[in-house]
Short mmCIF file of C-alpha atoms in Angstrom, two decimals:
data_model
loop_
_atom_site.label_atom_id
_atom_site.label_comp_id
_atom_site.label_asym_id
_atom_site.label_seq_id
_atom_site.Cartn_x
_atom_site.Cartn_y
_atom_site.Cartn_z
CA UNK A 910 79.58 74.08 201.77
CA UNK A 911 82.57 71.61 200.66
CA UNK A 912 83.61 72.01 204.73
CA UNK A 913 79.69 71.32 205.63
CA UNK A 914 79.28 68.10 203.30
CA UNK A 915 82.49 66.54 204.10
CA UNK A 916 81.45 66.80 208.29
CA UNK A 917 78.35 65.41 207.46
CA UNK A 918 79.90 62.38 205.75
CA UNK A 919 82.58 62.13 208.91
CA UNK A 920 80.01 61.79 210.94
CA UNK A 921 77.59 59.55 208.89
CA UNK A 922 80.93 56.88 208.40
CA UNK A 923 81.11 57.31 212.78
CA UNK A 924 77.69 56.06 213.06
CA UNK A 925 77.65 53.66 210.36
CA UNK A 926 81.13 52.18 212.32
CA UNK A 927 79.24 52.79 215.44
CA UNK A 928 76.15 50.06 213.98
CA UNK A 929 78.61 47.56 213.05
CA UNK A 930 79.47 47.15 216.70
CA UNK A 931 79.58 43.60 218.67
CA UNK A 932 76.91 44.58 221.01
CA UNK A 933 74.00 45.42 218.43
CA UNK A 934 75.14 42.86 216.20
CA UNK A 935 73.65 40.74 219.18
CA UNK A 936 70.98 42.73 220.37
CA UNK A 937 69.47 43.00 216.68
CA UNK A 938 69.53 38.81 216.59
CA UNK A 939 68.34 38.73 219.83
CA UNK A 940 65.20 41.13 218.26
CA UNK A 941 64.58 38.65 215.74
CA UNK A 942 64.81 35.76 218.10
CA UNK A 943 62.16 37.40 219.74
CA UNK A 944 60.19 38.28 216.55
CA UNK A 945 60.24 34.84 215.67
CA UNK A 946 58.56 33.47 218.97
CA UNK A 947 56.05 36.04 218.79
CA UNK A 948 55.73 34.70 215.14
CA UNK A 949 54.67 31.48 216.37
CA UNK A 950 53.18 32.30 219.45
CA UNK A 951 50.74 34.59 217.39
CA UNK A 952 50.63 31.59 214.55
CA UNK A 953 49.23 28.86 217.64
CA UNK A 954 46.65 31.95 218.82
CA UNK A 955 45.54 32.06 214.91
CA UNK A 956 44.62 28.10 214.52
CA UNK A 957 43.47 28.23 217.97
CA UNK A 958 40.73 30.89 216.95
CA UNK A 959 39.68 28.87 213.87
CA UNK A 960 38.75 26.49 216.30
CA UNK A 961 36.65 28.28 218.48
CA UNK A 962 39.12 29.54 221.27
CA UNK A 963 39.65 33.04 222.84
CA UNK A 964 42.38 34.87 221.83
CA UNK A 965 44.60 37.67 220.37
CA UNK A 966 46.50 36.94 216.93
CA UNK A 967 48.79 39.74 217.58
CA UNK A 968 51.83 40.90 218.95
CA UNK A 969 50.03 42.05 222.34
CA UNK A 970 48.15 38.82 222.60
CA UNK A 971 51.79 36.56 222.03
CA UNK A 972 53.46 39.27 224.48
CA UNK A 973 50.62 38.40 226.91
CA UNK A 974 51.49 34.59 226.65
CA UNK A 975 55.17 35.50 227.83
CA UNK A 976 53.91 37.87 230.70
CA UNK A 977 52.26 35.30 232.23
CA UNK A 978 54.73 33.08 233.47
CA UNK A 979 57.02 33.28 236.71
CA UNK A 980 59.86 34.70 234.89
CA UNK A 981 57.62 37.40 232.85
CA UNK A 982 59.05 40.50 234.09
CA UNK A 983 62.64 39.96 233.47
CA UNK A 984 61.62 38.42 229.79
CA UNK A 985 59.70 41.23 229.36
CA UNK A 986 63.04 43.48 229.96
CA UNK A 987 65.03 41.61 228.01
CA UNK A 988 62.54 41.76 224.82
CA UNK A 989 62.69 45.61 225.37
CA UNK A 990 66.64 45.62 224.59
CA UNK A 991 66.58 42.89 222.30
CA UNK A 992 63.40 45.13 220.20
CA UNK A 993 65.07 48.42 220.87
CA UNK A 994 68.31 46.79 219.31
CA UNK A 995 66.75 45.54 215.99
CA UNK A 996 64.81 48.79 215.83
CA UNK A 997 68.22 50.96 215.70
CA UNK A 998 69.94 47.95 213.13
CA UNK A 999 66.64 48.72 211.21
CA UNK A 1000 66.92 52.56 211.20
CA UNK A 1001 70.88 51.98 210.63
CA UNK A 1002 70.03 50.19 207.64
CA UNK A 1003 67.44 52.34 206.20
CA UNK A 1004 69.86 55.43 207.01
CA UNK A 1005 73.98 55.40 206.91
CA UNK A 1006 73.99 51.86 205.62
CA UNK A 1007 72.36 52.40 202.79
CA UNK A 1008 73.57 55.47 201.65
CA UNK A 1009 76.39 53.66 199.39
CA UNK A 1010 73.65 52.15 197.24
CA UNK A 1011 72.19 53.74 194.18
CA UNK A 1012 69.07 56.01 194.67
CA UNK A 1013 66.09 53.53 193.48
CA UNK A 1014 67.97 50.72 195.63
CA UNK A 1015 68.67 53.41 198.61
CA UNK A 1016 64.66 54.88 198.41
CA UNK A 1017 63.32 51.42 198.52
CA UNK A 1018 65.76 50.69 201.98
CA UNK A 1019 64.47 53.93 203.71
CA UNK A 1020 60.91 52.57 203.18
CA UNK A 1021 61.23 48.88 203.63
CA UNK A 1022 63.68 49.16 206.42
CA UNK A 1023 61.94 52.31 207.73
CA UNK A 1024 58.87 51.07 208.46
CA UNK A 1025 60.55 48.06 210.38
CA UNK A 1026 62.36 49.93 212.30
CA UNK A 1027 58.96 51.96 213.23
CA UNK A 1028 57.35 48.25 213.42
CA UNK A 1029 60.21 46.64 215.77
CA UNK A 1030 60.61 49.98 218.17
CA UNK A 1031 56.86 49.61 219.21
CA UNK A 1032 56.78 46.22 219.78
CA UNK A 1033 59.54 47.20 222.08
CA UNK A 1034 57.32 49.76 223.56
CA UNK A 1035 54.19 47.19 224.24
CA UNK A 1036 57.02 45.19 225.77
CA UNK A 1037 57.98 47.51 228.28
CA UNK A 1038 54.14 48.36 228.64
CA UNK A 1039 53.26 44.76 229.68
CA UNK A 1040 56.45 44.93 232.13
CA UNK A 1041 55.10 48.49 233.76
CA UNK A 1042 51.65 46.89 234.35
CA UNK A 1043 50.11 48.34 231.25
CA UNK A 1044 47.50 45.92 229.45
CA UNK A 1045 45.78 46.59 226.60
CA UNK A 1046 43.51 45.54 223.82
CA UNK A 1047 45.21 45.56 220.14
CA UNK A 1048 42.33 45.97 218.45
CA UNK A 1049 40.53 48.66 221.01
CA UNK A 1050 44.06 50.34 220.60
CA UNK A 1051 43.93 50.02 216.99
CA UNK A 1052 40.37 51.26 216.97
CA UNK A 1053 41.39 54.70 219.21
CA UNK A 1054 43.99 55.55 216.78
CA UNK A 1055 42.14 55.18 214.17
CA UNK A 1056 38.63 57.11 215.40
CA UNK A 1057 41.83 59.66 216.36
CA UNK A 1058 43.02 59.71 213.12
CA UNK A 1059 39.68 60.50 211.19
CA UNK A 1060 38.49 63.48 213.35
CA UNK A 1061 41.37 65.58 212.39
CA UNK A 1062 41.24 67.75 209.02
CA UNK A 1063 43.14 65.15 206.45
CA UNK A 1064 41.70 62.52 208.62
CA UNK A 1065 40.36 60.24 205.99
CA UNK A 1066 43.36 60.41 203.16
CA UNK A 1067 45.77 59.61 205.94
CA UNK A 1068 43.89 56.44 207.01
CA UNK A 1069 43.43 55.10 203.49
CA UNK A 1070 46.96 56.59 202.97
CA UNK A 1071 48.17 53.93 206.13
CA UNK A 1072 46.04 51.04 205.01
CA UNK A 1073 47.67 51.19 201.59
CA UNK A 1074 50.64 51.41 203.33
CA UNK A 1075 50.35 48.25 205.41
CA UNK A 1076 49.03 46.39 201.81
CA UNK A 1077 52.03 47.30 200.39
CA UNK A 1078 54.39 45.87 202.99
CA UNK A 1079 51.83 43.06 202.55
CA UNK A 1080 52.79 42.33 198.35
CA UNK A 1081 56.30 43.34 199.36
CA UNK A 1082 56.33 40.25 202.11
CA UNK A 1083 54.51 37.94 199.41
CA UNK A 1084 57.03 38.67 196.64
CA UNK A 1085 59.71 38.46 198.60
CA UNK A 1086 58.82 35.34 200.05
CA UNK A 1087 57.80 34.06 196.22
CA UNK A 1088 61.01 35.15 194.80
CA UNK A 1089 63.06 34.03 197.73
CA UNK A 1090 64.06 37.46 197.89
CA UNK A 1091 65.38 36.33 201.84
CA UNK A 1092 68.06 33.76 200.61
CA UNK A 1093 70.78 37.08 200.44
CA UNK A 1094 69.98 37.26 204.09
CA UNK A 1095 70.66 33.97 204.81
CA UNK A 1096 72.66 31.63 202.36
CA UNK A 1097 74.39 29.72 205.45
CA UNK A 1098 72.71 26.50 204.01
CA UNK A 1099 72.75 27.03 200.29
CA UNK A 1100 72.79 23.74 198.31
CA UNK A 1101 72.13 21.64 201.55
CA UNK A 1102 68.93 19.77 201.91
CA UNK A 1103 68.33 21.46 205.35
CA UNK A 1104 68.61 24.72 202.83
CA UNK A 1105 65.80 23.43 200.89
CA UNK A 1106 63.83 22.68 204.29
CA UNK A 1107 64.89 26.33 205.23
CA UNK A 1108 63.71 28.05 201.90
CA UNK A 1109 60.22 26.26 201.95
CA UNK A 1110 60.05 27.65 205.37
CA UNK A 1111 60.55 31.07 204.38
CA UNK A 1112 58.52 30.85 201.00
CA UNK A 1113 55.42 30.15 203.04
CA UNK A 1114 55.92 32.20 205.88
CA UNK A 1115 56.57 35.06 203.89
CA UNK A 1116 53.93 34.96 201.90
CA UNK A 1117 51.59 33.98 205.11
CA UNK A 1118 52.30 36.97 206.76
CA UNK A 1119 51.95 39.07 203.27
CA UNK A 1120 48.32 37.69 203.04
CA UNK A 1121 47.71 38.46 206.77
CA UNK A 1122 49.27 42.06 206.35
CA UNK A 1123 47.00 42.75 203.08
CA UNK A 1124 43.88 41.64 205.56
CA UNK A 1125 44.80 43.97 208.15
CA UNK A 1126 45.23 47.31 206.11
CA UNK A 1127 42.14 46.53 203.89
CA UNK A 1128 40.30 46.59 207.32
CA UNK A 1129 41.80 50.67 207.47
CA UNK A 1130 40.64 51.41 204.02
CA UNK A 1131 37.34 50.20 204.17
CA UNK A 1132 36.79 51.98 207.92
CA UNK A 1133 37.73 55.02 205.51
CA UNK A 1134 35.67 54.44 202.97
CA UNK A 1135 32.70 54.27 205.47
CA UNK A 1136 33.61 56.32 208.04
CA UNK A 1137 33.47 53.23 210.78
CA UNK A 1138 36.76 53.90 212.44
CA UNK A 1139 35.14 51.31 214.95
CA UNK A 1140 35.81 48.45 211.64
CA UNK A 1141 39.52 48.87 211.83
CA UNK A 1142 40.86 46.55 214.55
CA UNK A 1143 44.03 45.34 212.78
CA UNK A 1144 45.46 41.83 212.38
CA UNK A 1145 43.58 40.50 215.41
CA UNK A 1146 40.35 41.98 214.35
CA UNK A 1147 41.04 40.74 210.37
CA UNK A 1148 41.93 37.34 211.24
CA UNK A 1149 39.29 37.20 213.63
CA UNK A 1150 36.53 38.41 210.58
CA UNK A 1151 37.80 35.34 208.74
CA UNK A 1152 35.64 33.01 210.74
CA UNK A 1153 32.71 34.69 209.74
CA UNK A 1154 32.93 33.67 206.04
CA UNK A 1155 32.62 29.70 204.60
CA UNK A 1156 36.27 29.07 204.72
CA UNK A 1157 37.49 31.47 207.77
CA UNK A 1158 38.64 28.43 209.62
CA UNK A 1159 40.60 26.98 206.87
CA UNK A 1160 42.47 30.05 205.81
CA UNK A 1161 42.86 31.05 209.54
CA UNK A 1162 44.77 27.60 209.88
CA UNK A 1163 46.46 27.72 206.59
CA UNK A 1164 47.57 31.30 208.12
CA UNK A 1165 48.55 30.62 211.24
CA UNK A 1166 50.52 27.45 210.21
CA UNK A 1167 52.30 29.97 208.14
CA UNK A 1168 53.22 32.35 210.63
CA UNK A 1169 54.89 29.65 212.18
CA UNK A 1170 56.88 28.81 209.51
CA UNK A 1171 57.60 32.50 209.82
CA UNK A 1172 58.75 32.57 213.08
CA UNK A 1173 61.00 29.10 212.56
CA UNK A 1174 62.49 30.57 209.68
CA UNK A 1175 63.42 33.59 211.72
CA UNK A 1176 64.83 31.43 214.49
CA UNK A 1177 67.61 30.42 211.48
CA UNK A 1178 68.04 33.77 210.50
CA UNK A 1179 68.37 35.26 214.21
CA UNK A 1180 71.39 32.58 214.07
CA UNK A 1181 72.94 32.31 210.99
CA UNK A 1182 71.76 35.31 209.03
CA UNK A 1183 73.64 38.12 207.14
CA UNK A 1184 73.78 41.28 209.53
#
């Protein structure tokens, strides 16, 4: 058994040597370089909306933006590696990386970095999708999955299970972006005015996309609740239901101007931050 644990560490310390390599050290900033256009791409789509115009305020409706330009295909590509490579930093971090830490600190990595890494590998996928000819809706995807989801036997628990899911990386997003739980991943600019600039960035941003996070899984657990898989269209389709109410349009703006802060923010960290 002694034999059996000790391998199993060898070979965890290879591929935690393995993630510390040059080439996904650039790959993962090149993901969040990416992540932080679709950030803002998906942030202009947002205000745009509270003014009336079509649009998708998601990642597929920002990847659509990029597809459509002479050079789409081969950006397309190279958002594929650049996702892929964040995805496996991600799962590196929620795995051999973390394994030093103590259990609360390690538990709370698997899930937080875990579900990133789940997050980051399918925008890769919708990526490659777009650059194989595959469109699709977000929402009618969304929709599928979920209408999927309900008809098997544990159906309904597993959809409220996934919308309480999404909250939660929701309040985890607006605390950390309230505590400034981001400045150990970037501290570059600590005590610099262009640091203040930076942390106001992330402050809002974070909790922007926290609010627009809670929005999207609420939409799951109240499909649940009534059995109208048909109501759960994610982001798009929760941003979108904003415009219905009084003050959609304002909070879409307020929103959208946040997910740009988002994405610039991300642009610093894709540059400068702690990998």
């Amino acid at each position: 058994m002694a034999n059996g644990d000790s391998g199993i560490s060898e070979a965890a310390d290879a591929v935690e040597e393995a993630s510390d390599t040059k080439a996904l050290d650039v790959a993962a900033r090149s993901g969040f370089a990416v992540m932080a256009l679709l950030h803002i791409i998906v942030g202009a789509i947002a205000i745009a909306l509270a003014f009336g115009h079509p649009g998708q305020a998601e990642a597929t409706g920002a990847i659509e933006q990029l597809a459509d330009n002479p050079w789409g295909p081969a950006i397309l590509w190279a958002c594929v590696v650049s996702c892929t490579g964040l995805a496996l930093w991600q799962l590196s971090e929620a795995t051999v990386r973390a394994r030093h830490l103590p259990r609360k600190e390690r538990l709370g990595k698997l899930v937080s970095s875990g579900f990133l890494a789940v997050a980051y590998g399918s925008v890769g996928l919708s990526f490659a999708g777009f650059a194989v000819g595959s469109r699709g809706d977000s929402g009618d995807t969304t929709r599928d999955f979920s209408t999927a989801l309900l008809n098997t036997p544990f159906g309904l628990p597993l959809l409220v299970a996934l919308g309480l899911t999404v909250m939660g990386v929701g309040v985890y997003f607006v605390i950390k972006g309230l505590r400034r739980g981001f400045k150990e991943e970037l501290f570059h600019f600590d005590g610099t005015r262009r640091g203040r600039l930076i942390d106001s960035l992330g402050v809002t941003g974070h909790v922007a996309k926290g609010i627009a996070l809670n929005l999207a899984g609420l939409l799951f657990v109240i499909a649940a609740a009534k059995h109208r898989p048909d109501e759960s269209t994610g982001l798009d389709g929760s941003l979108k239901a904003l415009r219905e109410h009084p003050f959609g349009p304002y909070l879409l703006v307020a929103i959208g101007a946040g997910f740009i802060c988002y994405g610039i923010f991300a642009l610093v960290r894709a540059r400068f931050g702690r990998m």
